[in-house]
């Protein structure tokens, strides 16, 4: 397998910078995109992957923590099933609220500041959650944790803006692997800590990755794209020089220029316009983008994707919470002791940990099939497998761990495939917005998941929760089959036609599916080599 991967990696320009850049002549002038593509993927990008991956790992740990926090708090304060579910749901309410605010801060003040602010807020209120004196305070603190977690996608943008064009999609999938790592770490940490030291220590220790992010923050540079956008060419060039130096690539100083081909911003209010027009301009831009994804050939795709994203979040978080709920509800030892402490056997915590490791084969399943079977077939197969495993839980009197393992693996494969398919299906001018709308819809599924799983299991209806998840997965699989567009081996869209079809002029050059493609004469690599 490693030998089979060697050729595509070298073709895409990955690996040590000295192997891919030595043959090139350094450019005398360059735009940000040309410079980033010329520098390529090297040691600097590996460091960025580890740093931003730490944020995704911390996010996953905070989310996985919810499956343990609810039952533990229930024991300490004698909570009802609805109160226990609210501990999880309030985090998702905060996440939905923070997603838009942190995105605006990252655009206005920089990715670096937005990234730090989210980590600081999540870390601060995460530690305060461990010290919460009552249920009301815990709900208050967890809302603010969710608000901070809503800004984690800023790290995705931060990482992406340091990536060269070639291979960018693959390395963005690698960033998702840190989510799986975080889920497994949290399950393992609960196995070691929860029964002995309690939920407060579990929360505190789960905040360590966020603390590490803040310690390393002074080393984090601002993205050159944002700096150029805000007119700071000197700072942008300093960042590019740092990237080139770390990757071992020569890049002349004072060579950064603005991209003359950059289109002007549309519908931007002039200085003479009223403050009312300036205030409404962002809303007009959102309305225009919403109209774009809900018209022409994108309407059907967008509507189908909304339910598929909703179901993925409902199934993913539902299975995470169901894993703990089934263990604690069916165990004779998973009870509250006289001191109000949750008691779970080590064997049951080990079972939860094993189930969490299912995300790794799920991602592997998706990565092996997404370019072989295609995006739609991989997504359909994953949802169908998740539905089959979940429906089997309805009649299973044992083997819950095996079925939950299969369900978690399948839904992780589905989620991974969705993150590949959705940006590919939208044209450039609405790609980020389309992905954001789908993510927002998925938050509603996450919000409902604790009431569907924890509440029903606590009231003695686990089969109803399992059957509902299975039915949603079956419907989502059917809707996946109805998706009109397959993006396998297709170039990214620049602009969609009215009928949703794509002409040759509406595509960018496909550089990820071909190994021996001649460089166009307009490319920076061709131009720089022949200077």
Short mmCIF file of C-alpha atoms in Angstrom, two decimals:
data_model
loop_
_atom_site.label_atom_id
_atom_site.label_comp_id
_atom_site.label_asym_id
_atom_site.label_seq_id
_atom_site.Cartn_x
_atom_site.Cartn_y
_atom_site.Cartn_z
CA UNK A 1 0.00 0.00 0.00
CA UNK A 2 2.82 2.41 0.81
CA UNK A 3 4.41 1.75 -2.57
CA UNK A 4 1.11 2.52 -4.23
CA UNK A 5 0.90 5.85 -2.45
CA UNK A 6 4.41 6.92 -3.33
CA UNK A 7 3.76 8.07 -6.89
CA UNK A 8 0.69 10.27 -6.18
CA UNK A 9 2.44 11.93 -3.24
CA UNK A 10 5.44 12.86 -5.32
CA UNK A 11 3.26 13.94 -8.23
CA UNK A 12 1.25 16.24 -5.99
CA UNK A 13 4.43 17.90 -4.79
CA UNK A 14 4.29 16.57 -1.24
CA UNK A 15 7.17 15.40 0.87
CA UNK A 16 10.48 17.10 1.60
CA UNK A 17 10.70 20.47 -0.07
CA UNK A 18 14.18 19.73 -1.41
CA UNK A 19 12.78 16.93 -3.58
CA UNK A 20 10.17 19.13 -5.28
CA UNK A 21 11.64 22.63 -5.38
CA UNK A 22 15.33 22.31 -6.23
CA UNK A 23 14.67 22.17 -9.98
CA UNK A 24 12.72 25.43 -9.93
CA UNK A 25 14.04 28.91 -10.42
CA UNK A 26 12.84 31.28 -7.69
CA UNK A 27 10.36 33.92 -8.93
CA UNK A 28 11.20 37.61 -8.93
CA UNK A 29 7.59 38.70 -8.39
CA UNK A 30 4.67 36.70 -7.12
CA UNK A 31 1.14 36.89 -5.73
CA UNK A 32 0.21 35.16 -2.47
CA UNK A 33 -1.33 32.21 -4.27
CA UNK A 34 1.71 31.81 -6.54
CA UNK A 35 4.09 32.02 -3.58
CA UNK A 36 2.18 29.48 -1.47
CA UNK A 37 1.95 27.09 -4.43
CA UNK A 38 5.66 27.54 -5.19
CA UNK A 39 6.71 26.95 -1.57
CA UNK A 40 4.64 23.75 -1.56
CA UNK A 41 3.82 21.39 1.27
CA UNK A 42 6.71 20.95 3.66
CA UNK A 43 7.82 21.19 7.26
CA UNK A 44 5.88 24.41 7.87
CA UNK A 45 2.58 22.85 6.79
CA UNK A 46 3.26 19.80 8.95
CA UNK A 47 3.64 22.09 11.96
CA UNK A 48 0.42 23.90 11.05
CA UNK A 49 -1.36 20.57 10.71
CA UNK A 50 -0.26 19.56 14.20
CA UNK A 51 -1.22 22.92 15.73
CA UNK A 52 -4.65 23.30 14.13
CA UNK A 53 -5.23 19.57 14.56
CA UNK A 54 -4.81 20.11 18.28
CA UNK A 55 -7.83 22.44 18.13
CA UNK A 56 -9.93 19.76 16.41
CA UNK A 57 -8.72 17.23 18.96
CA UNK A 58 -9.78 19.53 21.82
CA UNK A 59 -13.17 20.10 20.17
CA UNK A 60 -13.77 16.35 19.90
CA UNK A 61 -12.77 15.82 23.53
CA UNK A 62 -15.26 18.46 24.69
CA UNK A 63 -18.01 16.84 22.62
CA UNK A 64 -17.18 13.31 23.76
CA UNK A 65 -17.10 14.59 27.33
CA UNK A 66 -20.84 15.28 27.12
CA UNK A 67 -21.67 11.57 27.09
CA UNK A 68 -20.04 11.19 30.54
CA UNK A 69 -20.89 14.56 32.06
CA UNK A 70 -24.68 14.13 31.93
CA UNK A 71 -24.90 10.83 33.88
CA UNK A 72 -22.28 12.01 36.40
CA UNK A 73 -24.05 15.35 37.06
CA UNK A 74 -27.35 13.48 37.37
CA UNK A 75 -25.92 11.47 40.24
CA UNK A 76 -24.48 14.48 42.05
CA UNK A 77 -27.57 16.69 41.82
CA UNK A 78 -30.41 14.19 41.28
CA UNK A 79 -31.34 15.50 37.83
CA UNK A 80 -34.31 14.44 35.74
CA UNK A 81 -33.72 12.99 32.26
CA UNK A 82 -34.70 16.32 30.67
CA UNK A 83 -32.27 18.23 32.88
CA UNK A 84 -29.54 15.74 32.02
CA UNK A 85 -30.23 16.19 28.29
CA UNK A 86 -30.08 19.98 28.65
CA UNK A 87 -26.41 19.76 29.69
CA UNK A 88 -25.64 18.51 26.19
CA UNK A 89 -28.14 20.60 24.24
CA UNK A 90 -27.02 23.90 25.76
CA UNK A 91 -23.53 23.29 24.36
CA UNK A 92 -24.95 22.99 20.84
CA UNK A 93 -27.04 26.13 21.34
CA UNK A 94 -23.82 27.96 22.19
CA UNK A 95 -22.05 26.40 19.21
CA UNK A 96 -24.77 27.58 16.82
CA UNK A 97 -24.60 31.08 18.32
CA UNK A 98 -20.83 31.28 18.14
CA UNK A 99 -20.36 29.98 14.62
CA UNK A 100 -21.38 33.25 12.96
CA UNK A 101 -19.77 35.59 15.52
CA UNK A 102 -16.35 33.93 15.45
CA UNK A 103 -16.39 33.74 11.66
CA UNK A 104 -17.02 37.49 11.49
CA UNK A 105 -14.23 38.17 14.01
CA UNK A 106 -11.81 36.03 12.01
CA UNK A 107 -12.64 37.95 8.83
CA UNK A 108 -12.46 41.38 10.48
CA UNK A 109 -9.55 41.04 12.93
CA UNK A 110 -7.61 38.10 11.56
CA UNK A 111 -7.65 34.31 11.73
CA UNK A 112 -4.96 34.36 14.42
CA UNK A 113 -6.93 36.52 16.85
CA UNK A 114 -10.18 34.66 16.18
CA UNK A 115 -8.43 31.34 16.79
CA UNK A 116 -6.94 32.52 20.08
CA UNK A 117 -10.21 34.04 21.32
CA UNK A 118 -12.12 30.78 20.78
CA UNK A 119 -9.44 28.72 22.54
CA UNK A 120 -9.28 31.17 25.47
CA UNK A 121 -13.06 31.26 25.95
CA UNK A 122 -13.43 27.48 25.72
CA UNK A 123 -10.51 26.83 28.07
CA UNK A 124 -11.67 29.39 30.66
CA UNK A 125 -15.24 28.18 30.90
CA UNK A 126 -14.15 24.56 30.60
CA UNK A 127 -12.10 24.93 33.78
CA UNK A 128 -14.94 26.85 35.45
CA UNK A 129 -17.28 23.96 34.55
CA UNK A 130 -15.11 21.68 36.67
CA UNK A 131 -15.68 24.07 39.60
CA UNK A 132 -19.43 24.57 39.07
CA UNK A 133 -21.15 24.68 42.48
CA UNK A 134 -24.64 23.87 41.16
CA UNK A 135 -26.57 22.62 38.15
CA UNK A 136 -27.53 26.15 37.09
CA UNK A 137 -23.91 27.29 37.07
CA UNK A 138 -22.89 24.20 35.11
CA UNK A 139 -25.50 24.99 32.44
CA UNK A 140 -24.26 28.60 32.29
CA UNK A 141 -20.61 27.58 31.95
CA UNK A 142 -21.32 24.88 29.36
CA UNK A 143 -23.20 27.38 27.18
CA UNK A 144 -20.07 29.53 27.04
CA UNK A 145 -17.96 26.47 26.30
CA UNK A 146 -20.26 25.81 23.35
CA UNK A 147 -19.97 29.43 22.27
CA UNK A 148 -16.20 29.03 22.15
CA UNK A 149 -16.42 25.72 20.31
CA UNK A 150 -18.45 27.46 17.63
CA UNK A 151 -15.25 29.17 16.52
CA UNK A 152 -13.25 25.99 15.94
CA UNK A 153 -13.91 26.19 12.15
CA UNK A 154 -11.70 29.31 12.19
CA UNK A 155 -8.81 26.88 12.61
CA UNK A 156 -9.96 25.12 9.43
CA UNK A 157 -9.73 28.41 7.51
CA UNK A 158 -6.40 29.21 9.14
CA UNK A 159 -4.92 25.88 8.11
CA UNK A 160 -6.38 25.96 4.59
CA UNK A 161 -4.87 29.38 3.81
CA UNK A 162 -1.36 28.00 4.30
CA UNK A 163 -1.97 25.04 1.96
CA UNK A 164 -0.79 24.88 -1.67
CA UNK A 165 -3.41 24.13 -4.29
CA UNK A 166 -2.13 20.65 -5.10
CA UNK A 167 -3.17 18.07 -2.53
CA UNK A 168 -5.12 20.55 -0.42
CA UNK A 169 -8.24 18.38 -0.26
CA UNK A 170 -6.36 15.32 1.00
CA UNK A 171 -4.60 17.26 3.73
CA UNK A 172 -7.91 18.77 4.87
CA UNK A 173 -9.18 15.22 5.38
CA UNK A 174 -6.09 14.52 7.47
CA UNK A 175 -7.14 17.41 9.70
CA UNK A 176 -10.37 15.51 10.43
CA UNK A 177 -8.29 12.60 11.72
CA UNK A 178 -7.53 14.70 14.80
CA UNK A 179 -11.23 14.66 15.64
CA UNK A 180 -11.10 10.87 15.80
CA UNK A 181 -7.96 11.08 17.90
CA UNK A 182 -9.69 13.43 20.34
CA UNK A 183 -12.72 11.15 20.67
CA UNK A 184 -10.52 8.17 21.49
CA UNK A 185 -8.40 10.18 23.94
CA UNK A 186 -11.49 11.37 25.82
CA UNK A 187 -12.91 7.85 26.05
CA UNK A 188 -9.56 6.57 27.29
CA UNK A 189 -9.27 9.42 29.79
CA UNK A 190 -12.74 8.65 31.15
CA UNK A 191 -11.73 5.02 31.51
CA UNK A 192 -8.75 6.05 33.64
CA UNK A 193 -10.18 8.99 35.59
CA UNK A 194 -13.98 8.98 35.86
CA UNK A 195 -14.51 6.10 38.26
CA UNK A 196 -11.62 7.06 40.55
CA UNK A 197 -11.50 10.86 40.59
CA UNK A 198 -14.91 11.91 39.28
CA UNK A 199 -16.30 14.11 36.53
CA UNK A 200 -14.71 17.36 37.73
CA UNK A 201 -11.20 16.00 37.23
CA UNK A 202 -12.29 14.64 33.85
CA UNK A 203 -13.39 18.12 32.72
CA UNK A 204 -10.20 19.73 33.99
CA UNK A 205 -7.90 17.24 32.30
CA UNK A 206 -9.90 17.51 29.07
CA UNK A 207 -8.96 21.20 28.91
CA UNK A 208 -5.22 20.48 28.65
CA UNK A 209 -5.08 20.59 24.80
CA UNK A 210 -6.69 24.05 24.84
CA UNK A 211 -4.15 25.23 27.37
CA UNK A 212 -1.35 23.92 25.17
CA UNK A 213 -2.82 25.83 22.21
CA UNK A 214 -2.58 29.10 24.15
CA UNK A 215 0.98 28.38 25.29
CA UNK A 216 2.06 27.91 21.67
CA UNK A 217 -0.01 30.84 20.39
CA UNK A 218 2.92 33.35 20.19
CA UNK A 219 4.47 31.10 17.52
CA UNK A 220 1.35 31.17 15.32
CA UNK A 221 1.59 33.50 12.29
CA UNK A 222 -1.28 35.34 10.62
CA UNK A 223 -2.23 34.01 7.20
CA UNK A 224 -0.70 35.90 4.27
CA UNK A 225 -4.07 35.94 2.47
CA UNK A 226 -5.70 37.91 5.28
CA UNK A 227 -2.72 40.28 5.56
CA UNK A 228 -2.76 41.08 1.84
CA UNK A 229 -6.53 41.51 1.91
CA UNK A 230 -6.05 44.15 4.61
CA UNK A 231 -3.20 45.92 2.80
CA UNK A 232 -0.26 44.78 4.93
CA UNK A 233 2.07 43.52 2.19
CA UNK A 234 5.18 43.76 4.34
CA UNK A 235 3.76 41.48 7.04
CA UNK A 236 2.41 39.07 4.42
CA UNK A 237 5.82 38.82 2.75
CA UNK A 238 7.47 38.24 6.13
CA UNK A 239 5.14 35.27 6.71
CA UNK A 240 5.86 33.90 3.22
CA UNK A 241 9.60 34.25 3.79
CA UNK A 242 9.24 32.35 7.06
CA UNK A 243 7.31 29.57 5.30
CA UNK A 244 9.95 29.36 2.54
CA UNK A 245 12.81 29.32 5.03
CA UNK A 246 11.28 26.51 7.11
CA UNK A 247 10.52 24.49 3.97
CA UNK A 248 14.00 25.12 2.55
CA UNK A 249 12.75 26.94 -0.56
CA UNK A 250 14.41 30.14 -1.88
CA UNK A 251 12.01 33.06 -2.24
CA UNK A 252 13.30 36.55 -3.21
CA UNK A 253 12.50 39.39 -0.85
CA UNK A 254 10.34 42.37 -1.87
CA UNK A 255 8.70 40.29 -4.61
CA UNK A 256 5.11 40.16 -3.32
CA UNK A 257 2.59 41.95 -5.53
CA UNK A 258 -1.17 42.23 -5.52
CA UNK A 259 -3.11 39.87 -7.77
CA UNK A 260 -4.15 42.04 -10.70
CA UNK A 261 -6.68 39.42 -11.70
CA UNK A 262 -8.49 39.60 -8.38
CA UNK A 263 -12.10 40.59 -9.07
CA UNK A 264 -13.44 43.64 -7.26
CA UNK A 265 -15.85 43.13 -4.43
CA UNK A 266 -19.45 43.22 -5.58
CA UNK A 267 -22.12 45.50 -4.15
CA UNK A 268 -19.75 47.11 -1.66
CA UNK A 269 -21.20 50.40 -0.37
CA UNK A 270 -19.24 53.51 -1.25
CA UNK A 271 -18.13 56.13 1.26
CA UNK A 272 -20.96 58.42 0.19
CA UNK A 273 -23.69 55.90 1.00
CA UNK A 274 -25.68 56.12 4.22
CA UNK A 275 -24.92 54.16 7.35
CA UNK A 276 -28.16 52.26 6.82
CA UNK A 277 -26.85 50.92 3.50
CA UNK A 278 -23.57 49.91 5.13
CA UNK A 279 -25.44 48.18 7.93
CA UNK A 280 -27.63 46.19 5.54
CA UNK A 281 -24.86 45.31 3.07
CA UNK A 282 -23.80 42.04 4.84
CA UNK A 283 -27.42 40.90 4.88
CA UNK A 284 -27.76 41.62 1.16
CA UNK A 285 -24.63 39.55 0.51
CA UNK A 286 -26.01 36.60 2.51
CA UNK A 287 -29.35 36.87 0.68
CA UNK A 288 -27.55 36.80 -2.68
CA UNK A 289 -25.57 33.70 -1.70
CA UNK A 290 -28.68 31.98 -0.35
CA UNK A 291 -30.46 32.70 -3.62
CA UNK A 292 -27.52 31.17 -5.49
CA UNK A 293 -27.63 27.82 -3.68
CA UNK A 294 -31.44 27.66 -3.78
CA UNK A 295 -31.84 28.27 -7.50
CA UNK A 296 -31.11 26.53 -10.77
CA UNK A 297 -29.38 23.18 -10.65
CA UNK A 298 -28.23 23.63 -7.03
CA UNK A 299 -31.73 23.76 -5.50
CA UNK A 300 -32.33 20.01 -5.48
CA UNK A 301 -28.81 19.25 -4.26
CA UNK A 302 -29.01 21.81 -1.44
CA UNK A 303 -32.37 20.60 -0.16
CA UNK A 304 -31.27 16.96 -0.20
CA UNK A 305 -28.01 17.79 1.57
CA UNK A 306 -29.83 19.58 4.38
CA UNK A 307 -31.53 16.39 5.58
CA UNK A 308 -28.43 14.27 4.97
CA UNK A 309 -26.30 16.61 7.12
CA UNK A 310 -29.05 16.76 9.76
CA UNK A 311 -29.20 12.95 9.90
CA UNK A 312 -25.42 12.57 10.10
CA UNK A 313 -25.19 14.83 13.14
CA UNK A 314 -28.25 13.21 14.74
CA UNK A 315 -26.81 9.72 14.19
CA UNK A 316 -23.24 10.60 15.19
CA UNK A 317 -24.02 12.36 18.47
CA UNK A 318 -26.97 10.05 19.07
CA UNK A 319 -24.69 7.00 18.93
CA UNK A 320 -22.07 8.71 21.10
CA UNK A 321 -24.66 9.42 23.80
CA UNK A 322 -26.43 6.09 23.28
CA UNK A 323 -23.17 4.24 23.98
CA UNK A 324 -22.99 5.64 27.50
CA UNK A 325 -26.75 5.60 28.10
CA UNK A 326 -27.09 1.91 27.25
CA UNK A 327 -24.12 1.00 29.43
CA UNK A 328 -25.40 2.93 32.45
CA UNK A 329 -29.07 1.96 32.06
CA UNK A 330 -28.51 -1.79 31.62
CA UNK A 331 -25.68 -2.20 34.11
CA UNK A 332 -26.37 -3.31 37.66
CA UNK A 333 -23.33 -1.41 38.88
CA UNK A 334 -23.62 1.82 36.87
CA UNK A 335 -25.51 3.54 39.66
CA UNK A 336 -25.16 6.56 41.91
CA UNK A 337 -23.54 5.81 45.26
CA UNK A 338 -24.46 7.37 48.62
CA UNK A 339 -22.13 10.33 47.99
CA UNK A 340 -23.81 11.13 44.66
CA UNK A 341 -20.98 9.74 42.56
CA UNK A 342 -21.47 7.81 39.33
CA UNK A 343 -20.22 4.25 39.55
CA UNK A 344 -19.36 2.46 36.28
CA UNK A 345 -17.38 -0.73 36.06
CA UNK A 346 -14.02 -0.61 34.31
CA UNK A 347 -15.26 -3.22 31.83
CA UNK A 348 -18.09 -0.91 30.79
CA UNK A 349 -15.77 2.08 30.40
CA UNK A 350 -13.47 -0.11 28.33
CA UNK A 351 -16.45 -1.00 26.13
CA UNK A 352 -17.15 2.71 25.58
CA UNK A 353 -13.49 3.27 24.68
CA UNK A 354 -13.51 0.38 22.19
CA UNK A 355 -16.64 1.78 20.57
CA UNK A 356 -14.94 5.17 20.20
CA UNK A 357 -12.03 3.64 18.32
CA UNK A 358 -14.53 2.69 15.59
CA UNK A 359 -14.05 6.14 14.05
CA UNK A 360 -10.57 5.20 12.82
CA UNK A 361 -11.69 2.29 10.59
CA UNK A 362 -14.63 4.47 9.55
CA UNK A 363 -12.30 7.13 8.18
CA UNK A 364 -10.15 4.45 6.55
CA UNK A 365 -13.25 2.96 4.93
CA UNK A 366 -14.18 6.33 3.46
CA UNK A 367 -10.66 7.16 2.26
CA UNK A 368 -10.35 3.82 0.43
CA UNK A 369 -13.73 3.99 -1.30
CA UNK A 370 -14.36 7.66 -1.96
CA UNK A 371 -12.20 7.70 -5.13
CA UNK A 372 -13.02 4.11 -6.07
CA UNK A 373 -16.80 3.89 -5.76
CA UNK A 374 -17.39 7.62 -5.88
CA UNK A 375 -18.73 10.07 -3.31
CA UNK A 376 -22.42 9.18 -3.64
CA UNK A 377 -21.99 5.42 -3.44
CA UNK A 378 -19.62 5.66 -0.48
CA UNK A 379 -22.04 7.97 1.33
CA UNK A 380 -25.00 5.71 0.53
CA UNK A 381 -23.15 2.57 1.69
CA UNK A 382 -22.07 4.26 4.93
CA UNK A 383 -25.57 5.48 5.79
CA UNK A 384 -27.08 2.09 4.93
CA UNK A 385 -24.56 0.30 7.15
CA UNK A 386 -25.21 2.73 9.99
CA UNK A 387 -28.96 2.20 9.63
CA UNK A 388 -28.55 -1.59 9.58
CA UNK A 389 -26.34 -1.62 12.69
CA UNK A 390 -28.68 0.72 14.57
CA UNK A 391 -31.81 -1.22 13.62
CA UNK A 392 -30.14 -4.43 14.81
CA UNK A 393 -29.82 -2.82 18.25
CA UNK A 394 -33.61 -2.80 18.50
CA UNK A 395 -33.76 -6.60 18.71
CA UNK A 396 -30.33 -7.30 20.19
CA UNK A 397 -30.26 -8.46 23.78
CA UNK A 398 -26.46 -8.53 23.79
CA UNK A 399 -23.51 -7.65 21.51
CA UNK A 400 -24.32 -3.95 21.93
CA UNK A 401 -20.62 -3.08 21.76
CA UNK A 402 -20.18 -4.74 18.36
CA UNK A 403 -23.25 -3.06 16.86
CA UNK A 404 -22.36 0.34 18.31
CA UNK A 405 -18.85 -0.09 16.94
CA UNK A 406 -20.22 -0.75 13.45
CA UNK A 407 -22.65 2.15 13.72
CA UNK A 408 -19.96 4.61 14.84
CA UNK A 409 -17.60 3.45 12.09
CA UNK A 410 -20.29 3.83 9.44
CA UNK A 411 -21.49 7.27 10.51
CA UNK A 412 -17.88 8.53 10.71
CA UNK A 413 -17.33 7.29 7.16
CA UNK A 414 -20.49 9.11 6.13
CA UNK A 415 -19.42 12.34 7.83
CA UNK A 416 -15.96 12.20 6.24
CA UNK A 417 -17.45 11.66 2.79
CA UNK A 418 -19.86 14.56 3.28
CA UNK A 419 -16.98 16.91 4.08
CA UNK A 420 -15.38 15.89 0.78
CA UNK A 421 -18.53 15.96 -1.36
CA UNK A 422 -20.23 19.16 -0.18
CA UNK A 423 -17.44 21.68 -1.02
CA UNK A 424 -16.93 19.93 -4.36
CA UNK A 425 -20.54 20.23 -5.43
CA UNK A 426 -20.79 24.02 -4.96
CA UNK A 427 -19.14 26.57 -7.27
CA UNK A 428 -16.39 28.81 -6.00
CA UNK A 429 -18.48 31.90 -5.23
CA UNK A 430 -20.75 30.00 -2.78
CA UNK A 431 -18.56 27.08 -1.74
CA UNK A 432 -17.85 28.23 1.83
CA UNK A 433 -21.37 29.54 2.27
CA UNK A 434 -22.95 26.30 1.04
CA UNK A 435 -20.81 24.25 3.41
CA UNK A 436 -21.69 26.63 6.25
CA UNK A 437 -25.43 26.30 5.63
CA UNK A 438 -25.13 22.51 5.67
CA UNK A 439 -23.12 22.63 8.90
CA UNK A 440 -25.70 24.89 10.50
CA UNK A 441 -28.43 22.41 9.63
CA UNK A 442 -26.40 19.61 11.19
CA UNK A 443 -26.36 21.52 14.49
CA UNK A 444 -30.11 21.04 14.78
CA UNK A 445 -29.55 17.29 14.58
CA UNK A 446 -26.88 17.52 17.27
CA UNK A 447 -29.23 19.66 19.39
CA UNK A 448 -31.99 17.04 19.25
CA UNK A 449 -29.73 14.03 19.80
CA UNK A 450 -29.68 14.05 23.64
CA UNK A 451 -33.47 14.28 23.86
CA UNK A 452 -33.82 11.42 21.37
CA UNK A 453 -31.29 9.14 23.06
CA UNK A 454 -30.72 10.03 26.72
CA UNK A 455 -34.33 11.01 27.42
CA UNK A 456 -35.88 7.96 25.79
CA UNK A 457 -33.40 5.53 27.33
CA UNK A 458 -33.92 7.03 30.78
CA UNK A 459 -37.71 6.64 30.36
CA UNK A 460 -37.30 3.00 29.34
CA UNK A 461 -37.68 3.30 25.57
CA UNK A 462 -34.21 2.52 24.13
CA UNK A 463 -35.75 0.62 21.20
CA UNK A 464 -37.67 3.73 20.12
CA UNK A 465 -34.44 5.78 20.11
CA UNK A 466 -32.60 3.12 18.10
CA UNK A 467 -35.47 2.69 15.62
CA UNK A 468 -35.68 6.46 15.04
CA UNK A 469 -31.97 6.70 14.27
CA UNK A 470 -32.21 3.71 11.94
CA UNK A 471 -35.20 5.19 10.08
CA UNK A 472 -33.44 8.55 9.62
CA UNK A 473 -30.35 6.81 8.24
CA UNK A 474 -32.49 4.81 5.81
CA UNK A 475 -34.22 7.96 4.54
CA UNK A 476 -30.87 9.78 4.23
CA UNK A 477 -29.46 6.84 2.23
CA UNK A 478 -32.41 7.07 -0.16
CA UNK A 479 -31.93 10.82 -0.55
CA UNK A 480 -28.24 10.24 -1.24
CA UNK A 481 -29.20 8.01 -4.15
CA UNK A 482 -31.33 10.90 -5.47
CA UNK A 483 -28.47 13.43 -5.40
CA UNK A 484 -28.13 14.63 -9.02
CA UNK A 485 -24.36 15.26 -9.03
CA UNK A 486 -21.40 12.90 -8.60
CA UNK A 487 -18.15 14.78 -8.03
CA UNK A 488 -15.69 11.89 -8.41
CA UNK A 489 -12.86 12.83 -10.83
CA UNK A 490 -14.53 16.15 -11.53
CA UNK A 491 -12.78 19.49 -11.34
CA UNK A 492 -13.99 22.13 -8.96
CA UNK A 493 -16.72 24.38 -10.30
CA UNK A 494 -16.15 28.06 -10.84
CA UNK A 495 -19.70 28.88 -11.88
CA UNK A 496 -22.78 26.71 -12.27
CA UNK A 497 -25.09 27.06 -15.23
CA UNK A 498 -28.80 27.60 -14.86
CA UNK A 499 -29.54 23.91 -15.37
CA UNK A 500 -26.83 22.81 -13.00
CA UNK A 501 -24.65 21.52 -15.83
CA UNK A 502 -21.03 22.47 -16.15
CA UNK A 503 -19.33 23.52 -19.34
CA UNK A 504 -15.61 23.23 -19.97
CA UNK A 505 -15.20 26.95 -19.31
CA UNK A 506 -16.86 26.61 -15.92
CA UNK A 507 -14.31 24.15 -14.55
CA UNK A 508 -10.87 24.62 -13.14
CA UNK A 509 -8.08 22.28 -14.17
CA UNK A 510 -8.21 18.94 -12.38
CA UNK A 511 -4.82 18.43 -10.75
CA UNK A 512 -5.74 15.80 -8.18
CA UNK A 513 -7.00 12.97 -10.35
CA UNK A 514 -4.18 12.93 -12.94
CA UNK A 515 -0.58 12.01 -12.34
CA UNK A 516 1.04 13.18 -15.57
CA UNK A 517 -0.59 16.46 -16.52
CA UNK A 518 1.39 19.02 -18.48
CA UNK A 519 1.67 22.35 -16.67
CA UNK A 520 -0.22 25.16 -18.39
CA UNK A 521 1.94 27.99 -19.67
CA UNK A 522 0.16 30.39 -17.34
CA UNK A 523 1.00 28.46 -14.19
CA UNK A 524 3.57 29.98 -11.81
CA UNK A 525 5.64 26.78 -11.90
CA UNK A 526 5.90 26.86 -15.71
CA UNK A 527 6.60 30.59 -15.81
CA UNK A 528 9.25 30.47 -13.06
CA UNK A 529 11.04 27.45 -14.51
CA UNK A 530 11.42 29.19 -17.87
CA UNK A 531 12.55 32.58 -16.63
#
